[in-house]
PDB file of C-alpha atoms and ligand atoms in Angstrom:
ATOM      1  CA  MET Z  14     -17.608 235.333 195.506  1.00  0.00           C
ATOM      2  CA  LYS Z  15     -20.811 237.139 194.923  1.00  0.00           C
ATOM      3  CA  VAL Z  16     -24.498 236.837 194.350  1.00  0.00           C
ATOM      4  CA  ILE Z  17     -25.520 237.760 190.857  1.00  0.00           C
ATOM      5  CA  LYS Z  18     -28.571 237.822 188.623  1.00  0.00           C
ATOM      6  CA  SER Z  19     -27.391 236.530 185.444  1.00  0.00           C
ATOM      7  CA  ARG Z  20     -28.877 236.417 181.897  1.00  0.00           C
ATOM      8  CA  ILE Z  21     -29.266 232.976 180.046  1.00  0.00           C
ATOM      9  CA  ILE Z  22     -27.640 232.850 176.800  1.00  0.00           C
ATOM     10  CA  GLU Z  23     -28.440 229.204 176.085  1.00  0.00           C
ATOM     11  CA  ASN Z  24     -30.005 226.272 177.844  1.00  0.00           C
ATOM     12  CA  ASN Z  25     -30.213 223.355 175.486  1.00  0.00           C
ATOM     13  CA  LEU Z  26     -30.804 219.756 175.778  1.00  0.00           C
ATOM     14  CA  VAL Z  27     -27.622 217.919 174.479  1.00  0.00           C
ATOM     15  CA  SER Z  28     -28.449 214.292 175.355  1.00  0.00           C
ATOM     16  CA  ASP Z  29     -30.976 212.420 177.420  1.00  0.00           C
ATOM     17  CA  ARG Z  30     -31.579 214.531 180.657  1.00  0.00           C
ATOM     18  CA  ILE Z  31     -28.234 216.454 179.982  1.00  0.00           C
ATOM     19  CA  TYR Z  32     -28.403 220.181 179.390  1.00  0.00           C
ATOM     20  CA  ARG Z  33     -25.784 222.792 178.411  1.00  0.00           C
ATOM     21  CA  LEU Z  34     -26.409 226.135 180.199  1.00  0.00           C
ATOM     22  CA  LYS Z  35     -24.646 229.302 179.248  1.00  0.00           C
ATOM     23  CA  VAL Z  36     -24.948 232.440 181.153  1.00  0.00           C
ATOM     24  CA  GLU Z  37     -23.302 235.949 181.330  1.00  0.00           C
ATOM     25  CA  PHE Z  38     -20.595 236.252 183.807  1.00  0.00           C
ATOM     26  CA  THR Z  39     -17.545 238.489 184.336  1.00  0.00           C
ATOM     27  CA  GLY Z  40     -14.821 237.553 186.874  1.00  0.00           C
ATOM     28  CA  ASP Z  41     -12.148 234.995 187.405  1.00  0.00           C
ATOM     29  CA  ILE Z  42     -12.705 231.143 187.614  1.00  0.00           C
ATOM     30  CA  ILE Z  43     -10.343 228.379 188.794  1.00  0.00           C
ATOM     31  CA  PRO Z  44     -11.114 225.072 187.035  1.00  0.00           C
ATOM     32  CA  GLY Z  45     -13.121 222.763 189.503  1.00  0.00           C
ATOM     33  CA  GLN Z  46     -15.000 225.625 191.110  1.00  0.00           C
ATOM     34  CA  PHE Z  47     -18.813 225.658 191.209  1.00  0.00           C
ATOM     35  CA  PHE Z  48     -21.752 227.917 191.634  1.00  0.00           C
ATOM     36  CA  MET Z  49     -24.920 227.577 193.637  1.00  0.00           C
ATOM     37  CA  ILE Z  50     -27.816 228.093 191.202  1.00  0.00           C
ATOM     38  CA  LYS Z  51     -31.450 229.134 191.693  1.00  0.00           C
ATOM     39  CA  THR Z  52     -34.378 230.370 189.798  1.00  0.00           C
ATOM     40  CA  LEU Z  53     -35.802 233.743 190.769  1.00  0.00           C
ATOM     41  CA  ASP Z  54     -39.397 232.370 191.299  1.00  0.00           C
ATOM     42  CA  ASN Z  55     -38.685 230.549 194.491  1.00  0.00           C
ATOM     43  CA  SER Z  56     -40.074 227.295 193.180  1.00  0.00           C
ATOM     44  CA  PHE Z  57     -37.330 225.574 195.112  1.00  0.00           C
ATOM     45  CA  LEU Z  58     -35.792 227.026 198.213  1.00  0.00           C
ATOM     46  CA  LEU Z  59     -32.129 225.938 198.305  1.00  0.00           C
ATOM     47  CA  PRO Z  60     -29.821 226.747 195.276  1.00  0.00           C
ATOM     48  CA  ARG Z  61     -28.290 223.781 193.670  1.00  0.00           C
ATOM     49  CA  PRO Z  62     -24.407 223.238 193.239  1.00  0.00           C
ATOM     50  CA  ILE Z  63     -23.366 222.955 189.644  1.00  0.00           C
ATOM     51  CA  SER Z  64     -19.631 222.916 188.557  1.00  0.00           C
ATOM     52  CA  VAL Z  65     -18.191 225.311 186.005  1.00  0.00           C
ATOM     53  CA  HIS Z  66     -17.948 223.340 182.736  1.00  0.00           C
ATOM     54  CA  ASP Z  67     -16.283 225.970 180.599  1.00  0.00           C
ATOM     55  CA  PHE Z  68     -15.461 229.702 180.870  1.00  0.00           C
ATOM     56  CA  ASN Z  69     -14.701 232.187 178.157  1.00  0.00           C
ATOM     57  CA  GLN Z  70     -14.241 235.933 178.925  1.00  0.00           C
ATOM     58  CA  ASN Z  71     -17.988 236.908 179.512  1.00  0.00           C
ATOM     59  CA  GLU Z  72     -19.617 233.499 179.238  1.00  0.00           C
ATOM     60  CA  LEU Z  73     -19.916 230.771 181.890  1.00  0.00           C
ATOM     61  CA  THR Z  74     -21.025 227.205 180.758  1.00  0.00           C
ATOM     62  CA  PHE Z  75     -22.508 224.480 182.968  1.00  0.00           C
ATOM     63  CA  LEU Z  76     -23.262 221.039 181.944  1.00  0.00           C
ATOM     64  CA  TYR Z  77     -25.995 219.343 184.180  1.00  0.00           C
ATOM     65  CA  ARG Z  78     -28.160 216.315 184.316  1.00  0.00           C
ATOM     66  CA  THR Z  79     -31.777 216.643 185.594  1.00  0.00           C
ATOM     67  CA  GLU Z  80     -32.268 214.661 188.796  1.00  0.00           C
ATOM     68  CA  GLY Z  81     -35.114 216.179 190.723  1.00  0.00           C
ATOM     69  CA  THR Z  82     -37.010 219.470 191.493  1.00  0.00           C
ATOM     70  CA  GLY Z  83     -34.171 221.992 191.154  1.00  0.00           C
ATOM     71  CA  THR Z  84     -32.452 220.823 188.046  1.00  0.00           C
ATOM     72  CA  THR Z  85     -35.715 220.012 186.366  1.00  0.00           C
ATOM     73  CA  LYS Z  86     -36.930 223.588 187.052  1.00  0.00           C
ATOM     74  CA  ILE Z  87     -33.549 225.030 185.809  1.00  0.00           C
ATOM     75  CA  SER Z  88     -34.000 223.022 182.533  1.00  0.00           C
ATOM     76  CA  THR Z  89     -37.209 224.861 181.763  1.00  0.00           C
ATOM     77  CA  MET Z  90     -35.530 228.266 181.717  1.00  0.00           C
ATOM     78  CA  ARG Z  91     -34.981 229.822 178.365  1.00  0.00           C
ATOM     79  CA  GLU Z  92     -32.691 232.314 176.515  1.00  0.00           C
ATOM     80  CA  ASN Z  93     -32.901 235.851 178.129  1.00  0.00           C
ATOM     81  CA  ASP Z  94     -34.452 234.549 181.459  1.00  0.00           C
ATOM     82  CA  ALA Z  95     -32.560 235.452 184.561  1.00  0.00           C
ATOM     83  CA  LEU Z  96     -30.956 233.039 187.047  1.00  0.00           C
ATOM     84  CA  GLN Z  97     -29.601 233.634 190.478  1.00  0.00           C
ATOM     85  CA  LEU Z  98     -25.783 232.602 190.746  1.00  0.00           C
ATOM     86  CA  PHE Z  99     -23.863 232.476 193.932  1.00  0.00           C
ATOM     87  CA  GLY Z 100     -20.010 231.866 193.409  1.00  0.00           C
ATOM     88  CA  PRO Z 101     -17.513 231.067 192.281  1.00  0.00           C
ATOM     89  CA  LEU Z 102     -17.230 228.548 195.226  1.00  0.00           C
ATOM     90  CA  GLY Z 103     -14.697 225.875 196.477  1.00  0.00           C
ATOM     91  CA  ASN Z 104     -11.088 225.557 196.170  1.00  0.00           C
ATOM     92  CA  GLY Z 105     -10.726 224.430 192.501  1.00  0.00           C
ATOM     93  CA  PHE Z 106      -7.687 222.431 191.252  1.00  0.00           C
ATOM     94  CA  ASP Z 107      -4.229 223.713 191.998  1.00  0.00           C
ATOM     95  CA  VAL Z 108      -2.776 223.747 188.454  1.00  0.00           C
ATOM     96  CA  ASN Z 109       0.794 224.145 189.863  1.00  0.00           C
ATOM     97  CA  GLU Z 110       0.458 220.550 191.027  1.00  0.00           C
ATOM     98  CA  LEU Z 111      -0.377 219.470 187.470  1.00  0.00           C
ATOM     99  CA  LYS Z 112       2.600 220.778 185.601  1.00  0.00           C
ATOM    100  CA  GLY Z 113       3.820 217.267 184.523  1.00  0.00           C
ATOM    101  CA  ARG Z 114       1.875 214.852 182.313  1.00  0.00           C
ATOM    102  CA  THR Z 115      -1.538 214.512 183.595  1.00  0.00           C
ATOM    103  CA  ALA Z 116      -4.352 212.112 183.085  1.00  0.00           C
ATOM    104  CA  ILE Z 117      -7.794 213.658 183.348  1.00  0.00           C
ATOM    105  CA  ILE Z 118     -10.498 210.841 183.886  1.00  0.00           C
ATOM    106  CA  GLY Z 119     -14.236 211.569 183.877  1.00  0.00           C
ATOM    107  CA  GLY Z 120     -17.074 209.209 184.412  1.00  0.00           C
ATOM    108  CA  GLY Z 121     -20.460 210.195 183.000  1.00  0.00           C
ATOM    109  CA  ILE Z 122     -21.674 213.597 183.992  1.00  0.00           C
ATOM    110  CA  GLY Z 123     -18.630 213.657 186.325  1.00  0.00           C
ATOM    111  CA  ALA Z 124     -16.679 214.752 183.235  1.00  0.00           C
ATOM    112  CA  ALA Z 125     -18.525 218.072 183.435  1.00  0.00           C
ATOM    113  CA  PRO Z 126     -16.084 219.938 185.910  1.00  0.00           C
ATOM    114  CA  LEU Z 127     -13.034 218.602 184.092  1.00  0.00           C
ATOM    115  CA  LEU Z 128     -13.403 220.390 180.653  1.00  0.00           C
ATOM    116  CA  TYR Z 129     -12.178 223.868 181.770  1.00  0.00           C
ATOM    117  CA  LEU Z 130      -9.217 222.088 183.450  1.00  0.00           C
ATOM    118  CA  SER Z 131      -8.416 220.407 180.172  1.00  0.00           C
ATOM    119  CA  LYS Z 132      -8.539 223.654 178.455  1.00  0.00           C
ATOM    120  CA  VAL Z 133      -6.182 225.259 180.904  1.00  0.00           C
ATOM    121  CA  LEU Z 134      -3.685 222.264 180.946  1.00  0.00           C
ATOM    122  CA  GLY Z 135      -3.836 221.881 177.202  1.00  0.00           C
ATOM    123  CA  ARG Z 136      -1.786 219.280 175.276  1.00  0.00           C
ATOM    124  CA  ASN Z 137       0.010 218.349 178.501  1.00  0.00           C
ATOM    125  CA  ALA Z 138      -3.057 216.315 179.716  1.00  0.00           C
ATOM    126  CA  ASP Z 139      -4.631 213.242 178.170  1.00  0.00           C
ATOM    127  CA  VAL Z 140      -8.333 212.703 178.712  1.00  0.00           C
ATOM    128  CA  TYR Z 141     -10.206 209.493 179.259  1.00  0.00           C
ATOM    129  CA  LEU Z 142     -14.031 209.444 179.340  1.00  0.00           C
ATOM    130  CA  GLY Z 143     -16.211 206.645 180.391  1.00  0.00           C
ATOM    131  CA  TYR Z 144     -19.942 206.498 179.739  1.00  0.00           C
ATOM    132  CA  LYS Z 145     -22.521 203.858 180.006  1.00  0.00           C
ATOM    133  CA  ASP Z 146     -23.934 204.045 176.463  1.00  0.00           C
ATOM    134  CA  ASP Z 147     -24.415 207.772 175.748  1.00  0.00           C
ATOM    135  CA  VAL Z 148     -21.423 209.937 174.760  1.00  0.00           C
ATOM    136  CA  TYR Z 149     -22.005 213.611 175.118  1.00  0.00           C
ATOM    137  CA  ILE Z 150     -18.909 215.844 175.435  1.00  0.00           C
ATOM    138  CA  ASP Z 151     -16.022 214.137 173.872  1.00  0.00           C
ATOM    139  CA  ASP Z 152     -15.690 216.690 170.895  1.00  0.00           C
ATOM    140  CA  LEU Z 153     -14.805 219.616 173.227  1.00  0.00           C
ATOM    141  CA  PHE Z 154     -12.140 217.694 175.081  1.00  0.00           C
ATOM    142  CA  ARG Z 155     -10.541 216.684 171.742  1.00  0.00           C
ATOM    143  CA  GLN Z 156     -10.049 220.377 170.956  1.00  0.00           C
ATOM    144  CA  TYR Z 157      -7.851 220.853 174.030  1.00  0.00           C
ATOM    145  CA  ALA Z 158      -6.300 217.577 175.163  1.00  0.00           C
ATOM    146  CA  GLY Z 159      -3.148 215.796 174.124  1.00  0.00           C
ATOM    147  CA  SER Z 160      -5.209 212.644 173.320  1.00  0.00           C
ATOM    148  CA  THR Z 161      -8.833 211.643 174.224  1.00  0.00           C
ATOM    149  CA  VAL Z 162      -9.974 208.097 174.782  1.00  0.00           C
ATOM    150  CA  VAL Z 163     -13.719 207.536 174.970  1.00  0.00           C
ATOM    151  CA  CYS Z 164     -15.223 204.215 176.105  1.00  0.00           C
ATOM    152  CA  THR Z 165     -18.779 202.866 176.725  1.00  0.00           C
ATOM    153  CA  GLU Z 166     -19.756 199.824 178.633  1.00  0.00           C
ATOM    154  CA  ASP Z 167     -21.318 198.098 175.573  1.00  0.00           C
ATOM    155  CA  GLY Z 168     -18.879 199.498 172.999  1.00  0.00           C
ATOM    156  CA  CYS Z 169     -21.533 201.262 171.119  1.00  0.00           C
ATOM    157  CA  ILE Z 170     -19.234 204.306 170.729  1.00  0.00           C
ATOM    158  CA  GLY Z 171     -15.370 204.176 171.219  1.00  0.00           C
ATOM    159  CA  GLU Z 172     -13.652 201.517 173.103  1.00  0.00           C
ATOM    160  CA  LYS Z 173     -15.754 198.805 174.955  1.00  0.00           C
ATOM    161  CA  GLY Z 174     -15.320 198.506 178.794  1.00  0.00           C
ATOM    162  CA  PHE Z 175     -14.729 200.601 181.781  1.00  0.00           C
ATOM    163  CA  VAL Z 176     -12.570 203.743 181.516  1.00  0.00           C
ATOM    164  CA  THR Z 177     -10.238 202.350 184.139  1.00  0.00           C
ATOM    165  CA  GLU Z 178      -9.157 199.625 181.794  1.00  0.00           C
ATOM    166  CA  PHE Z 179      -7.592 202.019 179.354  1.00  0.00           C
ATOM    167  CA  ILE Z 180      -5.075 204.027 181.438  1.00  0.00           C
ATOM    168  CA  ASP Z 181      -1.443 203.358 181.394  1.00  0.00           C
ATOM    169  CA  TYR Z 182      -0.498 204.985 184.791  1.00  0.00           C
ATOM    170  CA  LYS Z 183       3.308 204.620 184.143  1.00  0.00           C
ATOM    171  CA  LYS Z 184       2.949 207.602 181.583  1.00  0.00           C
ATOM    172  CA  TYR Z 185       1.659 210.188 184.096  1.00  0.00           C
ATOM    173  CA  ASP Z 186       2.969 212.358 187.023  1.00  0.00           C
ATOM    174  CA  ALA Z 187      -0.620 213.123 188.157  1.00  0.00           C
ATOM    175  CA  VAL Z 188      -4.148 211.999 187.767  1.00  0.00           C
ATOM    176  CA  VAL Z 189      -7.317 213.995 188.226  1.00  0.00           C
ATOM    177  CA  THR Z 190     -10.748 212.427 188.356  1.00  0.00           C
ATOM    178  CA  CYS Z 191     -14.456 212.986 188.933  1.00  0.00           C
ATOM    179  CA  GLY Z 192     -17.376 210.571 188.523  1.00  0.00           C
ATOM    180  CA  PRO Z 193     -19.035 207.604 190.259  1.00  0.00           C
ATOM    181  CA  GLU Z 194     -17.326 206.770 193.546  1.00  0.00           C
ATOM    182  CA  ILE Z 195     -16.677 203.182 192.511  1.00  0.00           C
ATOM    183  CA  MET Z 196     -14.694 204.428 189.577  1.00  0.00           C
ATOM    184  CA  MET Z 197     -12.754 206.981 191.643  1.00  0.00           C
ATOM    185  CA  ASN Z 198     -11.876 204.491 194.326  1.00  0.00           C
ATOM    186  CA  LYS Z 199     -10.389 202.211 191.713  1.00  0.00           C
ATOM    187  CA  ILE Z 200      -8.382 205.093 190.198  1.00  0.00           C
ATOM    188  CA  ILE Z 201      -7.213 206.073 193.698  1.00  0.00           C
ATOM    189  CA  GLU Z 202      -5.957 202.459 194.264  1.00  0.00           C
ATOM    190  CA  SER Z 203      -4.162 202.422 190.945  1.00  0.00           C
ATOM    191  CA  CYS Z 204      -2.471 205.808 191.746  1.00  0.00           C
ATOM    192  CA  ARG Z 205      -1.378 204.489 195.094  1.00  0.00           C
ATOM    193  CA  GLU Z 206       0.139 201.253 193.471  1.00  0.00           C
ATOM    194  CA  HIS Z 207       2.080 203.498 190.972  1.00  0.00           C
ATOM    195  CA  ASN Z 208       2.921 206.176 193.446  1.00  0.00           C
ATOM    196  CA  ILE Z 209       1.264 209.016 191.456  1.00  0.00           C
ATOM    197  CA  LYS Z 210      -0.408 212.135 192.749  1.00  0.00           C
ATOM    198  CA  CYS Z 211      -4.209 211.878 192.427  1.00  0.00           C
ATOM    199  CA  PHE Z 212      -6.749 214.632 192.955  1.00  0.00           C
ATOM    200  CA  VAL Z 213     -10.544 213.956 193.094  1.00  0.00           C
ATOM    201  CA  SER Z 214     -13.508 216.213 192.692  1.00  0.00           C
ATOM    202  CA  LEU Z 215     -15.967 215.155 195.395  1.00  0.00           C
ATOM    203  CA  GLU Z 216     -19.856 215.528 195.143  1.00  0.00           C
ATOM    204  CA  ARG Z 217     -21.782 215.743 198.288  1.00  0.00           C
ATOM    205  CA  ARG Z 218     -25.288 217.045 199.010  1.00  0.00           C
ATOM    206  CA  MET Z 219     -24.944 220.734 200.201  1.00  0.00           C
ATOM    207  CA  ALA Z 220     -27.281 223.304 201.333  1.00  0.00           C
ATOM    208  CA  CYS Z 221     -25.363 226.639 201.749  1.00  0.00           C
ATOM    209  CA  GLY Z 222     -22.241 226.115 199.532  1.00  0.00           C
ATOM    210  CA  MET Z 223     -20.092 228.298 201.792  1.00  0.00           C
ATOM    211  CA  GLY Z 224     -18.963 226.298 204.666  1.00  0.00           C
ATOM    212  CA  VAL Z 225     -21.560 227.284 207.173  1.00  0.00           C
ATOM    213  CA  CYS Z 226     -24.159 224.490 207.382  1.00  0.00           C
ATOM    214  CA  LEU Z 227     -21.665 221.690 207.564  1.00  0.00           C
ATOM    215  CA  GLY Z 228     -24.054 219.562 205.665  1.00  0.00           C
ATOM    216  CA  CYS Z 229     -21.289 218.216 203.220  1.00  0.00           C
ATOM    217  CA  THR Z 230     -18.484 217.075 205.605  1.00  0.00           C
ATOM    218  CA  VAL Z 231     -15.986 214.573 204.379  1.00  0.00           C
ATOM    219  CA  GLU Z 232     -13.793 212.538 206.711  1.00  0.00           C
ATOM    220  CA  THR Z 233     -10.031 213.135 206.020  1.00  0.00           C
ATOM    221  CA  LYS Z 234      -6.786 212.057 207.651  1.00  0.00           C
ATOM    222  CA  ASN Z 235      -6.746 215.638 208.999  1.00  0.00           C
ATOM    223  CA  GLY Z 236     -10.165 215.418 210.477  1.00  0.00           C
ATOM    224  CA  TYR Z 237     -13.581 216.480 209.037  1.00  0.00           C
ATOM    225  CA  LYS Z 238     -13.520 218.959 206.082  1.00  0.00           C
ATOM    226  CA  ARG Z 239     -16.239 220.757 204.120  1.00  0.00           C
ATOM    227  CA  ALA Z 240     -16.693 219.634 200.529  1.00  0.00           C
ATOM    228  CA  CYS Z 241     -17.947 223.099 199.642  1.00  0.00           C
ATOM    229  CA  LYS Z 242     -15.313 225.192 201.333  1.00  0.00           C
ATOM    230  CA  ASP Z 243     -12.171 222.967 201.655  1.00  0.00           C
ATOM    231  CA  GLY Z 244     -13.101 221.022 198.579  1.00  0.00           C
ATOM    232  CA  PRO Z 245     -14.718 219.973 196.379  1.00  0.00           C
ATOM    233  CA  ILE Z 246     -11.169 219.020 195.112  1.00  0.00           C
ATOM    234  CA  PHE Z 247      -9.163 216.861 197.558  1.00  0.00           C
ATOM    235  CA  SER Z 248      -5.908 215.026 197.164  1.00  0.00           C
ATOM    236  CA  ALA Z 249      -6.633 211.376 197.411  1.00  0.00           C
ATOM    237  CA  ASP Z 250      -3.769 211.010 200.040  1.00  0.00           C
ATOM    238  CA  GLU Z 251      -5.792 213.045 202.368  1.00  0.00           C
ATOM    239  CA  LEU Z 252      -9.019 211.089 202.145  1.00  0.00           C
ATOM    240  CA  ARG Z 253      -9.817 208.074 204.243  1.00  0.00           C
TER     241      ARG Z 253
HETATM  242  P1  FAD O  25     -33.249 216.720 194.210  1.00  0.00           P
HETATM  243  O1  FAD O  25     -34.694 216.726 194.178  1.00  0.00           O
HETATM  244  O2  FAD O  25     -32.633 217.501 195.339  1.00  0.00           O
HETATM  245  O3  FAD O  25     -32.666 215.266 194.441  1.00  0.00           O
HETATM  246  C1  FAD O  25     -33.061 214.193 193.516  1.00  0.00           C
HETATM  247  C2  FAD O  25     -32.333 212.917 193.810  1.00  0.00           C
HETATM  248  O4  FAD O  25     -30.986 213.097 193.596  1.00  0.00           O
HETATM  249  C3  FAD O  25     -32.604 212.476 195.175  1.00  0.00           C
HETATM  250  O5  FAD O  25     -32.625 211.109 195.168  1.00  0.00           O
HETATM  251  C4  FAD O  25     -31.324 212.947 195.955  1.00  0.00           C
HETATM  252  O6  FAD O  25     -31.043 212.195 197.049  1.00  0.00           O
HETATM  253  C5  FAD O  25     -30.235 212.846 194.780  1.00  0.00           C
HETATM  254  N1  FAD O  25     -29.167 213.787 194.953  1.00  0.00           N
HETATM  255  C6  FAD O  25     -29.311 215.155 194.959  1.00  0.00           C
HETATM  256  N2  FAD O  25     -28.082 215.758 195.008  1.00  0.00           N
HETATM  257  C7  FAD O  25     -27.220 214.716 195.264  1.00  0.00           C
HETATM  258  C8  FAD O  25     -25.752 214.650 195.398  1.00  0.00           C
HETATM  259  N3  FAD O  25     -25.091 215.813 195.496  1.00  0.00           N
HETATM  260  N4  FAD O  25     -25.267 213.448 195.599  1.00  0.00           N
HETATM  261  C9  FAD O  25     -26.036 212.448 195.583  1.00  0.00           C
HETATM  262  N5  FAD O  25     -27.299 212.275 195.307  1.00  0.00           N
HETATM  263  C10 FAD O  25     -27.963 213.533 195.214  1.00  0.00           C
HETATM  264  N6  FAD O  25     -24.600 217.802 188.678  1.00  0.00           N
HETATM  265  C11 FAD O  25     -24.446 218.012 187.353  1.00  0.00           C
HETATM  266  O7  FAD O  25     -25.290 217.443 186.614  1.00  0.00           O
HETATM  267  N7  FAD O  25     -23.323 218.673 186.809  1.00  0.00           N
HETATM  268  C12 FAD O  25     -22.488 219.240 187.591  1.00  0.00           C
HETATM  269  O8  FAD O  25     -21.541 220.032 187.021  1.00  0.00           O
HETATM  270  C13 FAD O  25     -22.509 219.123 189.009  1.00  0.00           C
HETATM  271  N8  FAD O  25     -21.695 219.726 189.770  1.00  0.00           N
HETATM  272  C14 FAD O  25     -21.807 219.627 191.163  1.00  0.00           C
HETATM  273  C15 FAD O  25     -20.887 220.202 191.967  1.00  0.00           C
HETATM  274  C16 FAD O  25     -20.925 220.038 193.364  1.00  0.00           C
HETATM  275  C17 FAD O  25     -19.825 220.708 194.118  1.00  0.00           C
HETATM  276  C18 FAD O  25     -21.914 219.282 193.896  1.00  0.00           C
HETATM  277  C19 FAD O  25     -21.984 218.983 195.384  1.00  0.00           C
HETATM  278  C20 FAD O  25     -22.896 218.665 193.188  1.00  0.00           C
HETATM  279  C21 FAD O  25     -22.892 218.833 191.743  1.00  0.00           C
HETATM  280  N9  FAD O  25     -23.746 218.263 190.831  1.00  0.00           N
HETATM  281  C22 FAD O  25     -23.592 218.350 189.486  1.00  0.00           C
HETATM  282  C23 FAD O  25     -24.989 217.585 191.326  1.00  0.00           C
HETATM  283  C24 FAD O  25     -26.118 218.435 191.492  1.00  0.00           C
HETATM  284  O9  FAD O  25     -25.903 219.447 192.396  1.00  0.00           O
HETATM  285  C25 FAD O  25     -27.371 217.654 191.908  1.00  0.00           C
HETATM  286  O10 FAD O  25     -27.668 216.680 190.941  1.00  0.00           O
HETATM  287  C26 FAD O  25     -28.537 218.533 192.167  1.00  0.00           C
HETATM  288  O11 FAD O  25     -28.273 219.351 193.303  1.00  0.00           O
HETATM  289  C27 FAD O  25     -29.749 217.737 192.436  1.00  0.00           C
HETATM  290  O12 FAD O  25     -30.824 218.753 192.741  1.00  0.00           O
HETATM  291  P2  FAD O  25     -32.377 218.457 192.223  1.00  0.00           P
HETATM  292  O13 FAD O  25     -33.227 219.450 192.948  1.00  0.00           O
HETATM  293  O14 FAD O  25     -32.421 218.339 190.857  1.00  0.00           O
HETATM  294  O15 FAD O  25     -32.628 216.985 192.917  1.00  0.00           O
END
């Protein structure tokens, strides 16, 4: 974990409010880890957590949606500008737990942290992506996954309906998910019914990203844990 000043290779709009940010980085990354990101002009005080979307030798990619001050400011940065990165942070996915057939399920921008995992697991994992009406990262998943199912609520692209309707849980040894809590709760319930391991990537507002401020605590069966340091990946069995 280190604080680095990194050069932007690309920061492009890929869909409505969705940007792909590529920066220079050397080091090791576990899928599911994140960085705290800040601009150098102090236009916002606290760095913002963004998950690693993809990683290639010397390039780190993030996929983010503009929400407020921080992400909007980051979206104005251009090629060759510098950004401050703090990380990699968090536990990441334990890929040893995902050696069997795995379903990777992403909802909206929640699919962002799952691409690098899909790349690492390869054809052994099938990907299910649910969007409201705007599909933005299915092509990259198709390169790596065993199969990729895309659905939209109105059926404008791919299958019509919620992503949870298209998963045959009997085919899988494990499920990994990130997205809206309502979607993840449904998936956790189905995994319990089918007795399948389930891992979720949780998003909480966080200030420090390194387990000090306790702003991102999550209630688990083993007491309170910090989403930034003990997570953001949790086994669904552990969560209340
Ligand atoms: P602010 O001005 O701080 O807030 C704007 C609005 O968004 C407010 O209503 C605020 O209450 C709400 N908000 C801000 N952060 C959160 C949050 N974490 N949960 C719920 N509501 C929030 N986003 C991505 O687009 N791509 C990613 O890969 C990604 N990875 C993340 C990984 C982790 C571990 C965490 C904790 C969050 C991640 N996020 C990701 C969310 C991202 O960090 C927030 O959208 C961002 O911090 C918002 O900052 P802002 O300054 O733009 O908005």
